[in-house]
CSV table of C-alpha atoms in Angstrom, one decimal:
chain,number,residue,atom,x,y,z
A,1,UNK,CA,0.0,0.0,0.0
A,2,UNK,CA,1.5,3.3,-1.0
A,3,UNK,CA,0.9,6.9,0.0
A,4,UNK,CA,-1.7,7.5,-2.6
A,5,UNK,CA,-3.8,4.6,-1.3
A,6,UNK,CA,-3.5,5.8,2.3
A,7,UNK,CA,-4.6,9.4,1.3
A,8,UNK,CA,-7.5,8.0,-0.7
A,9,UNK,CA,-8.7,5.8,2.2
A,10,UNK,CA,-8.4,8.8,4.6
A,11,UNK,CA,-10.3,11.0,2.2
A,12,UNK,CA,-13.1,8.4,1.9
A,13,UNK,CA,-13.3,8.1,5.7
A,14,UNK,CA,-13.1,11.8,6.7
A,15,UNK,CA,-14.9,13.5,3.8
A,16,UNK,CA,-18.4,12.9,5.1
A,17,UNK,CA,-17.3,14.1,8.6
A,18,UNK,CA,-15.8,17.2,7.2
A,19,UNK,CA,-18.8,17.8,5.0
A,20,UNK,CA,-21.2,17.6,7.9
A,21,UNK,CA,-19.0,19.9,10.0
A,22,UNK,CA,-18.8,22.4,7.2
A,23,UNK,CA,-22.6,22.3,6.8
A,24,UNK,CA,-23.1,22.9,10.5
A,25,UNK,CA,-20.8,25.9,10.4
A,26,UNK,CA,-22.7,27.3,7.4
A,27,UNK,CA,-26.0,26.8,9.2
A,28,UNK,CA,-24.8,28.4,12.4
A,29,UNK,CA,-23.5,31.4,10.4
A,30,UNK,CA,-26.8,31.7,8.6
A,31,UNK,CA,-28.8,31.5,11.8
A,32,UNK,CA,-26.7,34.2,13.4
A,33,UNK,CA,-27.1,36.5,10.4
A,34,UNK,CA,-30.9,35.9,10.5
A,35,UNK,CA,-31.1,36.8,14.2
A,36,UNK,CA,-29.2,40.0,13.5
A,37,UNK,CA,-31.5,40.8,10.6
A,38,UNK,CA,-34.5,40.1,12.8
A,39,UNK,CA,-33.3,42.6,15.3
A,40,UNK,CA,-32.7,45.2,12.6
A,41,UNK,CA,-36.1,44.6,11.1
A,42,UNK,CA,-37.8,45.0,14.4
A,43,UNK,CA,-35.9,48.2,15.3
A,44,UNK,CA,-36.7,49.6,11.8
A,45,UNK,CA,-40.4,48.8,12.0
A,46,UNK,CA,-40.8,50.1,15.5
A,47,UNK,CA,-38.5,53.2,15.3
A,48,UNK,CA,-41.6,55.5,15.5
A,49,UNK,CA,-43.0,53.6,18.5
A,50,UNK,CA,-40.0,52.9,20.8
A,51,UNK,CA,-42.0,52.1,23.9
A,52,UNK,CA,-43.3,48.8,22.5
A,53,UNK,CA,-42.2,45.6,24.2
A,54,UNK,CA,-41.0,44.3,20.8
A,55,UNK,CA,-38.7,47.3,20.3
A,56,UNK,CA,-37.3,47.0,23.9
A,57,UNK,CA,-36.7,43.3,23.5
A,58,UNK,CA,-34.9,43.8,20.2
A,59,UNK,CA,-32.6,46.4,21.9
A,60,UNK,CA,-31.9,44.0,24.7
A,61,UNK,CA,-30.8,41.3,22.3
A,62,UNK,CA,-28.1,43.5,20.8
A,63,UNK,CA,-25.5,42.6,23.4
A,64,UNK,CA,-26.0,38.9,22.7
A,65,UNK,CA,-26.3,38.8,18.9
A,66,UNK,CA,-23.6,41.3,18.1
A,67,UNK,CA,-21.2,40.0,20.8
A,68,UNK,CA,-18.9,38.4,18.3
A,69,UNK,CA,-17.5,34.9,18.1
A,70,UNK,CA,-15.7,33.1,20.9
A,71,UNK,CA,-12.5,31.2,20.2
A,72,UNK,CA,-11.0,29.3,23.1
A,73,UNK,CA,-12.7,31.6,25.6
A,74,UNK,CA,-11.7,34.8,23.9
A,75,UNK,CA,-14.1,37.2,22.3
A,76,UNK,CA,-13.4,38.1,18.7
A,77,UNK,CA,-15.6,41.0,17.5
A,78,UNK,CA,-15.6,42.4,14.0
A,79,UNK,CA,-15.3,46.2,13.6
A,80,UNK,CA,-18.9,46.4,12.7
A,81,UNK,CA,-20.0,44.5,15.8
A,82,UNK,CA,-17.8,46.8,18.0
A,83,UNK,CA,-19.4,49.9,16.5
A,84,UNK,CA,-22.9,48.4,17.1
A,85,UNK,CA,-22.2,47.4,20.7
A,86,UNK,CA,-20.5,50.7,21.5
A,87,UNK,CA,-23.5,52.6,19.9
A,88,UNK,CA,-25.9,50.5,22.0
A,89,UNK,CA,-23.9,51.2,25.2
A,90,UNK,CA,-24.0,55.0,24.5
A,91,UNK,CA,-27.8,54.9,23.7
A,92,UNK,CA,-28.6,52.6,26.7
A,93,UNK,CA,-26.5,54.8,29.1
A,94,UNK,CA,-28.4,57.9,27.9
A,95,UNK,CA,-31.8,56.2,28.2
A,96,UNK,CA,-31.0,55.3,31.8
A,97,UNK,CA,-29.6,58.7,32.8
A,98,UNK,CA,-31.7,61.8,32.4
A,99,UNK,CA,-30.4,63.8,35.3
A,100,UNK,CA,-28.0,66.2,33.5
A,101,UNK,CA,-30.8,67.4,31.3
A,102,UNK,CA,-33.3,69.9,32.7
A,103,UNK,CA,-35.1,70.3,29.4
A,104,UNK,CA,-36.8,67.1,28.1
A,105,UNK,CA,-36.5,68.4,24.5
A,106,UNK,CA,-32.7,68.4,24.7
A,107,UNK,CA,-32.8,64.9,26.2
A,108,UNK,CA,-35.1,63.6,23.5
A,109,UNK,CA,-32.9,65.1,20.7
A,110,UNK,CA,-30.0,63.2,22.1
A,111,UNK,CA,-32.1,60.1,22.3
A,112,UNK,CA,-33.0,60.4,18.6
A,113,UNK,CA,-29.4,61.1,17.7
A,114,UNK,CA,-28.0,58.1,19.6
A,115,UNK,CA,-30.8,55.8,18.3
A,116,UNK,CA,-30.2,56.8,14.7
A,117,UNK,CA,-26.5,56.2,15.2
A,118,UNK,CA,-27.2,52.7,16.5
A,119,UNK,CA,-29.5,52.0,13.5
A,120,UNK,CA,-27.0,53.3,11.1
A,121,UNK,CA,-24.2,51.0,12.6
A,122,UNK,CA,-26.5,48.0,12.3
A,123,UNK,CA,-27.5,48.9,8.7
A,124,UNK,CA,-23.9,49.2,7.6
A,125,UNK,CA,-22.9,45.9,9.3
A,126,UNK,CA,-25.7,44.1,7.6
A,127,UNK,CA,-24.9,45.7,4.2
A,128,UNK,CA,-27.9,48.0,3.9
A,129,UNK,CA,-27.2,51.3,2.1
A,130,UNK,CA,-29.2,53.7,4.3
A,131,UNK,CA,-28.0,57.1,5.2
A,132,UNK,CA,-28.5,58.6,8.6
A,133,UNK,CA,-31.1,61.1,7.4
A,134,UNK,CA,-33.1,58.4,5.7
A,135,UNK,CA,-33.1,56.3,8.9
A,136,UNK,CA,-34.2,59.4,10.9
A,137,UNK,CA,-37.0,60.7,8.6
A,138,UNK,CA,-38.3,57.8,6.5
A,139,UNK,CA,-40.8,56.3,8.9
A,140,UNK,CA,-44.6,56.6,9.1
A,141,UNK,CA,-46.5,57.2,12.3
A,142,UNK,CA,-50.1,58.4,12.0
A,143,UNK,CA,-51.1,61.2,14.2
A,144,UNK,CA,-54.0,59.0,15.3
A,145,UNK,CA,-51.5,56.7,17.0
A,146,UNK,CA,-49.9,59.5,18.9
A,147,UNK,CA,-53.3,60.9,19.9
A,148,UNK,CA,-54.4,57.5,21.2
A,149,UNK,CA,-51.1,57.1,23.2
A,150,UNK,CA,-51.5,60.6,24.7
A,151,UNK,CA,-55.1,59.9,25.7
A,152,UNK,CA,-54.2,56.6,27.3
A,153,UNK,CA,-51.4,58.3,29.2
A,154,UNK,CA,-53.8,61.0,30.5
A,155,UNK,CA,-56.3,58.3,31.6
A,156,UNK,CA,-53.6,56.3,33.4
A,157,UNK,CA,-52.2,59.4,35.1
A,158,UNK,CA,-55.7,60.5,36.2
A,159,UNK,CA,-56.5,57.0,37.5
A,160,UNK,CA,-53.3,57.0,39.5
A,161,UNK,CA,-54.1,60.4,41.0
A,162,UNK,CA,-57.6,59.1,42.0
A,163,UNK,CA,-56.2,55.9,43.5
A,164,UNK,CA,-53.5,57.7,45.3
A,165,UNK,CA,-56.1,60.1,46.8
A,166,UNK,CA,-54.6,63.2,45.1
A,167,UNK,CA,-57.8,63.8,43.2
A,168,UNK,CA,-61.5,62.9,43.4
A,169,UNK,CA,-63.8,61.9,40.7
A,170,UNK,CA,-66.0,64.9,39.9
A,171,UNK,CA,-69.7,64.2,40.0
A,172,UNK,CA,-72.8,66.4,39.5
A,173,UNK,CA,-76.3,65.7,40.5
A,174,UNK,CA,-78.7,66.4,37.6
A,175,UNK,CA,-82.1,65.9,39.3
A,176,UNK,CA,-83.4,65.1,42.8
A,177,UNK,CA,-87.1,65.2,41.9
A,178,UNK,CA,-89.5,62.5,43.2
A,179,UNK,CA,-92.0,60.8,41.0
A,180,UNK,CA,-95.6,60.7,42.4
A,181,UNK,CA,-97.4,57.5,42.0
């Protein structure tokens, strides 16, 4: 038996194993890309309604899905993933710290700026050619949705004030007349 025979036998034995491992690697990479795309799709579709549970859940998945790959216990993050996780850290830090801002409009402007920076980083990483202005302006939110949310907020705030004893429910008596039988 010569070297060619040995190599042929080894190739016949190990080819199926290597093919299965290669297929598993391809499937894992595809699943990872799909999860990243799902986060991006959710953030894009809910960018006008950022208080939804779906939006918040997608934000909270960024640390996991854009963490990078681990090799022998070490984290290996691509430049795009680093930009995304850094943009998320800045955005999250700002969301959880409103003390330096006396004016809510200034705070909200910074929220918008940081969120759009995060979206832009994700778009670039996933090979979408969106510019920052497009991400900021090109979303639709009917005024009716905003009016409903404001009404619901007013109702909830009023209910809390009543339940906390800060306000009473106003009542008027229309008539006290008795009916004669």
